[in-house]
Each structure stands twice: as C-alpha cells, then as structure tokens.
C-alpha positions as YAML, in Angstrom:
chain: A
units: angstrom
residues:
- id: 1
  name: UNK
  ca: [-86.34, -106.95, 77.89]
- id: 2
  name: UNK
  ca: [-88.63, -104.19, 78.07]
- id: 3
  name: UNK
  ca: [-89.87, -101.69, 75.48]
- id: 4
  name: UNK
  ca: [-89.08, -98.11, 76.81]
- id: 5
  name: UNK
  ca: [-90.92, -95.27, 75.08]
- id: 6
  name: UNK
  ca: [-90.03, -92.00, 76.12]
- id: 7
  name: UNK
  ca: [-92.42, -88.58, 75.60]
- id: 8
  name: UNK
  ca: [-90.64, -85.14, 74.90]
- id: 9
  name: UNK
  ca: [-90.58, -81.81, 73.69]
- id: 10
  name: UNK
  ca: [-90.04, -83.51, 70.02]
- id: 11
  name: UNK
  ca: [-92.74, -86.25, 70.20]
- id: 12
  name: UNK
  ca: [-92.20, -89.97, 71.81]
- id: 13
  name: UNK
  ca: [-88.98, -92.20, 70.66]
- id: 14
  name: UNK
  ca: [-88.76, -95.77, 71.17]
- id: 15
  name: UNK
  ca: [-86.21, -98.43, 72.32]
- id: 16
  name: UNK
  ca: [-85.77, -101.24, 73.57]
- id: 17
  name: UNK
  ca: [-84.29, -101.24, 77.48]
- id: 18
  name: UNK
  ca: [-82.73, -104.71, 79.33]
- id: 19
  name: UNK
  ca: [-84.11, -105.54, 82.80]
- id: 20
  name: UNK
  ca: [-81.17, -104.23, 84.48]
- id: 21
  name: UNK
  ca: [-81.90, -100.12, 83.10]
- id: 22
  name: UNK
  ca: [-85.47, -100.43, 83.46]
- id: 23
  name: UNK
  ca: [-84.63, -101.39, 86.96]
- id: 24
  name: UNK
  ca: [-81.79, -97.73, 86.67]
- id: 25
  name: UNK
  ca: [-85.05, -95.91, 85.06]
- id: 26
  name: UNK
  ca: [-87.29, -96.40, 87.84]
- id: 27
  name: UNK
  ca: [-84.33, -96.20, 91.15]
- id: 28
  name: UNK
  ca: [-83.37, -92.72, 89.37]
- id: 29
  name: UNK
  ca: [-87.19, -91.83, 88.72]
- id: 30
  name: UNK
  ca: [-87.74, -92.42, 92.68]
- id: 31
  name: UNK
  ca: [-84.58, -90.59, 93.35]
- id: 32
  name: UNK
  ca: [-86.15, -87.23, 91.68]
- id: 33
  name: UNK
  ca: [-89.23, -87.99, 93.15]
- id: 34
  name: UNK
  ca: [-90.63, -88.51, 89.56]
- id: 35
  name: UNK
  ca: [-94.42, -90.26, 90.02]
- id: 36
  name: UNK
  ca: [-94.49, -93.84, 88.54]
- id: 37
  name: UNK
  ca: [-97.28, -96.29, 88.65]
- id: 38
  name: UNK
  ca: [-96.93, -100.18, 87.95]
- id: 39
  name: UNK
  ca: [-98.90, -101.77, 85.13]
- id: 40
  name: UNK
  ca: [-100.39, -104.75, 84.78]
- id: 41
  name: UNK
  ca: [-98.13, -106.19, 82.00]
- id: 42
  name: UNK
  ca: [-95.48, -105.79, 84.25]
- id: 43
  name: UNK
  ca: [-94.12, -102.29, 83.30]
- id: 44
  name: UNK
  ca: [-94.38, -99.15, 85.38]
- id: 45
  name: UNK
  ca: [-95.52, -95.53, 83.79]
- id: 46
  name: UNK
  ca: [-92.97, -92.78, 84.91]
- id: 47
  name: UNK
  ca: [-94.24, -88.76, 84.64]
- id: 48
  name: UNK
  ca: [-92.92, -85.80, 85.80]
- id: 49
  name: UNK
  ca: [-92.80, -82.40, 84.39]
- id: 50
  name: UNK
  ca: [-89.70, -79.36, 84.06]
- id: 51
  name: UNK
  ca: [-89.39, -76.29, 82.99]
- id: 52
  name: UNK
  ca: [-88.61, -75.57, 79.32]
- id: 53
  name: UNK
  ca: [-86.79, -72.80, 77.48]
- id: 54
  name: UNK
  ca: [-86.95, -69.20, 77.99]
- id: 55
  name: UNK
  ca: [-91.00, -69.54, 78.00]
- id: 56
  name: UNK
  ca: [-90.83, -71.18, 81.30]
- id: 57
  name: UNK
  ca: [-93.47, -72.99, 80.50]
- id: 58
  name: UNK
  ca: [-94.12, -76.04, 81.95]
- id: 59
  name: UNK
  ca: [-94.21, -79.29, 79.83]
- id: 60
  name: UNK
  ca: [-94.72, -82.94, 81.23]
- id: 61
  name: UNK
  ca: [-92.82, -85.92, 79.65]
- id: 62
  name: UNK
  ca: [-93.22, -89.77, 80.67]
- id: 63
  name: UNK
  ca: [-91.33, -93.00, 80.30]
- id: 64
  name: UNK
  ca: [-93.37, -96.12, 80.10]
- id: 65
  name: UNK
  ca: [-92.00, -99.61, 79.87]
- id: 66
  name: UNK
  ca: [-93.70, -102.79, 79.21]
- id: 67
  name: UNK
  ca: [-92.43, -105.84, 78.87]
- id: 68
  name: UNK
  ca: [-91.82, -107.75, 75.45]
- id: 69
  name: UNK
  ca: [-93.53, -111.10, 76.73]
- id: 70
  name: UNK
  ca: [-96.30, -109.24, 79.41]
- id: 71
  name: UNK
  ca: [-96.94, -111.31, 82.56]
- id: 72
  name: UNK
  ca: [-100.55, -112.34, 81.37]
- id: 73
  name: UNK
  ca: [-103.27, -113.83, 83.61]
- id: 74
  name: UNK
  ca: [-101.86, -114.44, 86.60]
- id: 75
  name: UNK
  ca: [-104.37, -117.04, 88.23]
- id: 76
  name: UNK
  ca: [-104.31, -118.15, 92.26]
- id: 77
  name: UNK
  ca: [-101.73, -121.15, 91.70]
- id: 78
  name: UNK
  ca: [-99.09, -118.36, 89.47]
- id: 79
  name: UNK
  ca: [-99.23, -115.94, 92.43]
- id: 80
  name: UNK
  ca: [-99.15, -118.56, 95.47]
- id: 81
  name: UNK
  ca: [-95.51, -120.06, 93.12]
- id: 82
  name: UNK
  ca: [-94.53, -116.26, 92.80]
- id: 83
  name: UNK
  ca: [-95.21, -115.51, 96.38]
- id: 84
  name: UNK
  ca: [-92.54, -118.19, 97.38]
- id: 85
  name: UNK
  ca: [-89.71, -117.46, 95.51]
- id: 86
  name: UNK
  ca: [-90.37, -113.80, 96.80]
- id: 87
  name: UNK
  ca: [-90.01, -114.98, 100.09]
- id: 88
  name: UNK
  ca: [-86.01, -115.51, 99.03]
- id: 89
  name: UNK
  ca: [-83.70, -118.33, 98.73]
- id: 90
  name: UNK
  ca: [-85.52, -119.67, 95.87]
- id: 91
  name: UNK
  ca: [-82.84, -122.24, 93.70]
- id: 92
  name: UNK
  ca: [-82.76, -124.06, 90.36]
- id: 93
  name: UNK
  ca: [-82.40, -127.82, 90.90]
- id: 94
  name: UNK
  ca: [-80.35, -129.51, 88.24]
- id: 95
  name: UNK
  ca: [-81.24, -133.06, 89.40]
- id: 96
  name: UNK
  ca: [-80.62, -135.78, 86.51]
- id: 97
  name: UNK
  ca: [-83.66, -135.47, 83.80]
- id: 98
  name: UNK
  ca: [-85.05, -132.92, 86.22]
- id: 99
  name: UNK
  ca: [-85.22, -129.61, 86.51]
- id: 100
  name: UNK
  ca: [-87.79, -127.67, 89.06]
- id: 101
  name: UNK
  ca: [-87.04, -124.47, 91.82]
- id: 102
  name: UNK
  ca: [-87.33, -125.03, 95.90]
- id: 103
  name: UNK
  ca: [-88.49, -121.95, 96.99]
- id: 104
  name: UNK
  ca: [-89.96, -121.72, 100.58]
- id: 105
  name: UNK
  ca: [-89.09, -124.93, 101.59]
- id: 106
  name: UNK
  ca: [-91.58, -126.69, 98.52]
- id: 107
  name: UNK
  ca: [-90.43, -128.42, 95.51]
- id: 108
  name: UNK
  ca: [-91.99, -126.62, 92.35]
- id: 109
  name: UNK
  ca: [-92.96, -129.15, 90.09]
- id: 110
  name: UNK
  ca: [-90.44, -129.44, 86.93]
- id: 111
  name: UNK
  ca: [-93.40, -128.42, 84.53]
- id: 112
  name: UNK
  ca: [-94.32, -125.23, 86.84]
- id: 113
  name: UNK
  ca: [-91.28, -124.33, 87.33]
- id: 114
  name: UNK
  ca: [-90.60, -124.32, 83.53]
- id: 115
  name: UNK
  ca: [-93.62, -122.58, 82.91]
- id: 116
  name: UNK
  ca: [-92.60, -119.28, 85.11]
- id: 117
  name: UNK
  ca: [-88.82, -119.64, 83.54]
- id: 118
  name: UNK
  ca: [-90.60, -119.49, 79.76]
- id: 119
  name: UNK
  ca: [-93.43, -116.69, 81.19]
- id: 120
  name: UNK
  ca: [-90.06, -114.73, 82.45]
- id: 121
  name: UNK
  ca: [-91.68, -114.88, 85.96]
- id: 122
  name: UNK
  ca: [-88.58, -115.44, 87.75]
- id: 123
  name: UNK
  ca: [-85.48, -115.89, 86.57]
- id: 124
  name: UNK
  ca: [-81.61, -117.92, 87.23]
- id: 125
  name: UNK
  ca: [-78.15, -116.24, 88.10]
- id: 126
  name: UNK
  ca: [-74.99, -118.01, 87.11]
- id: 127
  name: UNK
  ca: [-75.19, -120.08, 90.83]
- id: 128
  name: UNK
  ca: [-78.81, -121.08, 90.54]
- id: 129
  name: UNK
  ca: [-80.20, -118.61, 92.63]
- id: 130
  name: UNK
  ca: [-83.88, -117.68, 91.47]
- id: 131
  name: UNK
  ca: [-85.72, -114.31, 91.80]
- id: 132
  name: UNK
  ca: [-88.86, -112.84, 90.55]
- id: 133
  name: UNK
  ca: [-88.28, -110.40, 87.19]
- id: 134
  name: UNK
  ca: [-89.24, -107.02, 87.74]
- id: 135
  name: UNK
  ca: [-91.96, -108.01, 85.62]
- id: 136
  name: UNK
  ca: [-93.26, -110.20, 87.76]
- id: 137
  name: UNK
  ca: [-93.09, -108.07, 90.74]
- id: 138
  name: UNK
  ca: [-94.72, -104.75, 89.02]
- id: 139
  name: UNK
  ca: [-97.39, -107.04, 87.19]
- id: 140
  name: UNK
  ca: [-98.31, -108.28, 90.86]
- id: 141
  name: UNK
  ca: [-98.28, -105.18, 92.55]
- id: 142
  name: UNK
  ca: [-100.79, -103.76, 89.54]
- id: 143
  name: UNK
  ca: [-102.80, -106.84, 90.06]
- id: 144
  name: UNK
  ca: [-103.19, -106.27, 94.36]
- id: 145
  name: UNK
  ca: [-104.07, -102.60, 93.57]
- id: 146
  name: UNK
  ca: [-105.89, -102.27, 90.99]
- id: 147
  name: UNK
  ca: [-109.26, -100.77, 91.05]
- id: 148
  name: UNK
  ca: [-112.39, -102.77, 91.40]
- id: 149
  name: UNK
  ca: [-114.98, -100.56, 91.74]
- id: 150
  name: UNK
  ca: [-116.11, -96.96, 92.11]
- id: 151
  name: UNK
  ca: [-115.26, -94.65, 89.80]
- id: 152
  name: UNK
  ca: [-118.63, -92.57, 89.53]
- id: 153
  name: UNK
  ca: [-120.31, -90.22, 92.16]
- id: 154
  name: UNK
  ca: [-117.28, -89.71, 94.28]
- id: 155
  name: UNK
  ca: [-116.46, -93.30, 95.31]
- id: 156
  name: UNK
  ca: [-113.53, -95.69, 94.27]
- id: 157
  name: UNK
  ca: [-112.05, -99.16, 95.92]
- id: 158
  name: UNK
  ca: [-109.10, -100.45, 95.19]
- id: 159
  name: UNK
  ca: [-108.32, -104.72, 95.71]
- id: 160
  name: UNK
  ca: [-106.29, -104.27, 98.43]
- id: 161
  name: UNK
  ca: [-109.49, -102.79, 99.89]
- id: 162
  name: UNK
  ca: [-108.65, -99.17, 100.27]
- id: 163
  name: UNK
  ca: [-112.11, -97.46, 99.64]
- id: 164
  name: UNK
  ca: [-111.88, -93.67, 98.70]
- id: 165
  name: UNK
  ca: [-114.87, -91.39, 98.84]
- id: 166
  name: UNK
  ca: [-114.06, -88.14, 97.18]
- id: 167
  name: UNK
  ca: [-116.51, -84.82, 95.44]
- id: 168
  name: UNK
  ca: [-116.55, -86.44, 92.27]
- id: 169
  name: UNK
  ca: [-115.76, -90.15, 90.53]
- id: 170
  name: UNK
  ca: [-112.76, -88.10, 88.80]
- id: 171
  name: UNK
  ca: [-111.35, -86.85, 92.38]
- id: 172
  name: UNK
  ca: [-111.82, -90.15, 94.08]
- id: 173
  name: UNK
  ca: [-109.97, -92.13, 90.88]
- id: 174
  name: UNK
  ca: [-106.96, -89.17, 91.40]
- id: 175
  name: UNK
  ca: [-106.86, -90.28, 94.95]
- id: 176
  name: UNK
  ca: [-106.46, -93.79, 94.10]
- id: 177
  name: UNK
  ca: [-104.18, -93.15, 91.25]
- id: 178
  name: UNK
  ca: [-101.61, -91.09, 94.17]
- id: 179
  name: UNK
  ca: [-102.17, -94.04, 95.96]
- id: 180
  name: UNK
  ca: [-100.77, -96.70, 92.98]
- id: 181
  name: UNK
  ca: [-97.75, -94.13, 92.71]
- id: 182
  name: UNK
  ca: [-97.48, -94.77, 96.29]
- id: 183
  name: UNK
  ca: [-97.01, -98.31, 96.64]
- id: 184
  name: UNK
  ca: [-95.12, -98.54, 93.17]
- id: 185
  name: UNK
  ca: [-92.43, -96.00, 95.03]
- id: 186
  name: UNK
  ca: [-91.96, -98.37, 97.90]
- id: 187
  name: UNK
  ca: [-91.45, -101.51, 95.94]
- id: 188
  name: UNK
  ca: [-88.77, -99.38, 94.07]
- id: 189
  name: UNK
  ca: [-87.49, -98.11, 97.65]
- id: 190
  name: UNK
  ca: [-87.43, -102.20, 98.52]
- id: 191
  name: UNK
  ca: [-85.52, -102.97, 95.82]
- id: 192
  name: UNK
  ca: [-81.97, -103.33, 97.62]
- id: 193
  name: UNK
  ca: [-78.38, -104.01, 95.84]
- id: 194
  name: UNK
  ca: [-78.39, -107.45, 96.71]
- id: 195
  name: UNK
  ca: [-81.49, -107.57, 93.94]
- id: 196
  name: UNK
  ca: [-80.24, -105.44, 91.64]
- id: 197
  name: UNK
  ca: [-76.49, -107.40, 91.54]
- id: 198
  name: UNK
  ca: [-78.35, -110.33, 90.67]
- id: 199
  name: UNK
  ca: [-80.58, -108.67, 88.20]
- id: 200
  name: UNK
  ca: [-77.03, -108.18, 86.21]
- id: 201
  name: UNK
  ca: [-75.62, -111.84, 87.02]
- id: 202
  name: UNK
  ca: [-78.80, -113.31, 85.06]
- id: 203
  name: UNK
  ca: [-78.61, -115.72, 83.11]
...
C-alpha cells in the first residue's frame, strides 16, 4: 500500500492507493508525459501543470506516493538479493519447515528471504512466482541516481556517475533533476503487462 497525496486547486487530499493504482498513477502519468521522479522510500513524485478557468492561468498540481513500510537502508547484500529476483523467474519454495526464494539460479536463505517478504521487497502470486514491489524497484532506482555531490558553483554528480557542469549549482541540480525524471520514465516504460498482471495476482 502506498499513501497517495494529491495537490490541487483546493489544497492537497490524502488516501491511501494499493500497489496495483500506484502502478495505473504512474503508466497514465507517463502516458501524458506528466514528469515523475522516484524517491528513495520507494515512491515516485508526479508534477505537471494545466490550464485553469477562464483566467488561463497556469497552476501546477503533483501526486506523490510513498510507501506505508518505506524500503529503508538498502545495504550491498539487500541489493545483490534484489538484483536476482529482478533478473526474473524468481519462486517461493515451500519445502517442509522451509521456506526461502531461488532466484538466479541461488537459493536465498529462508531467513533472507523472509526478511525481503516482511520489508515488502518482493513479493508472491498465487503460483509462487516472486517479483520485486514497485517499492523496491523505485527505492533502487532513487538509490543508483541519487546525487552525491555538486550542487554549488555550477557542478553536480549523480551515483551512476553522470557529472553535470552547468552556470550555477541551481542550473546544474535542474539538469540532474530532468535527468531522475528521465530514468524514472523508462522504468515506467519497462514495466510490461506481464508485471503488472502479476502485480494484481499478489498475494
């Protein structure tokens, strides 16, 4: 689940949204071409703006979601267990007492495994197949592009080591922001039905 707060003309409302329309918020955001940016709880910020009333003037509104349990610190071990079940074909073993998730050919241990289940990491359809959340795969992609330095006199780097050099600190942290929007819009563009079906069938 996901808290979804959404900015208007009247103020901001709030609400609670299931994975499956967070994952309808941001496919329909990318469909308008609406700019969204992942966060590193595992959410994605949506803005755009329109044209209101007979003023025509122009007024920007947003919908951010975060999830209720955030991914947290996602240490070298989390994101090398994430990065397998990514790969696909990741499944739940029901063996006896035990319980873990194969996922690129390695056994997850039972306790790991747990641990990403109860983190909401990655998640179980109704034939055992495991995927990562949406959390999980927004509070990565915040985590490989965030910004680790810059930000003053016209320079800014970002940890996937794009280095801008812009006028000012404020042009070269735009340039990085369009550049988060960027890679946010192609994991929403990678998101294919096959994902989204099993977003529906979870458990």
């Amino acid at each position: 689940m996901f808290r979804e707060t959404v900015t208007h003309a009247g103020g901001d409302s709030q609400g609670a949204a299931s994975e499956a329309h967070a994952l309808m918020l941001l496919r329909r955001a990318r469909n308008r071409g609406h700019a969204m940016e992942a966060t590193p709880g595992g959410g994605a910020a949506i803005r755009w703006s329109r044209i209101d009333g007979p003023t025509r003037a122009v007024a920007l509104r947003s919908i951010t979601l975060e999830p209720e349990l955030p991914v947290g610190d996602l240490d070298d071990r989390t994101r090398a267990l994430l990065t397998l079940v990514g790969l696909g074909g990741a499944r739940h073993v029901l063996d006896g007492d035990r319980r873990y998730i194969v996922a690129g050919g390695h056994e997850i241990p039972p306790g790991e495994s747990a641990r990403l289940r109860v983190r909401r990491l990655v998640d179980v359809d109704s034939r055992g197949r495991v995927r990562l959340t949406l959390a999980a795969r927004l509070g990565l992609l915040a985590r490989e592009h965030a910004q680790t330095g810059g930000g003053t006199e016209g320079f800014a780097m970002c940890a996937c080591g794009l280095t801008v050099n812009g006028p000012t600190g404020e042009a070269a942290d735009a340039v990085l922001r369009g550049h988060r929007q960027t890679v946010t819009a192609r994991l929403v563009d990678s998101i294919d039905a096959t994902y989204a079906a099993s977003v529906a069938d979870t458990r």
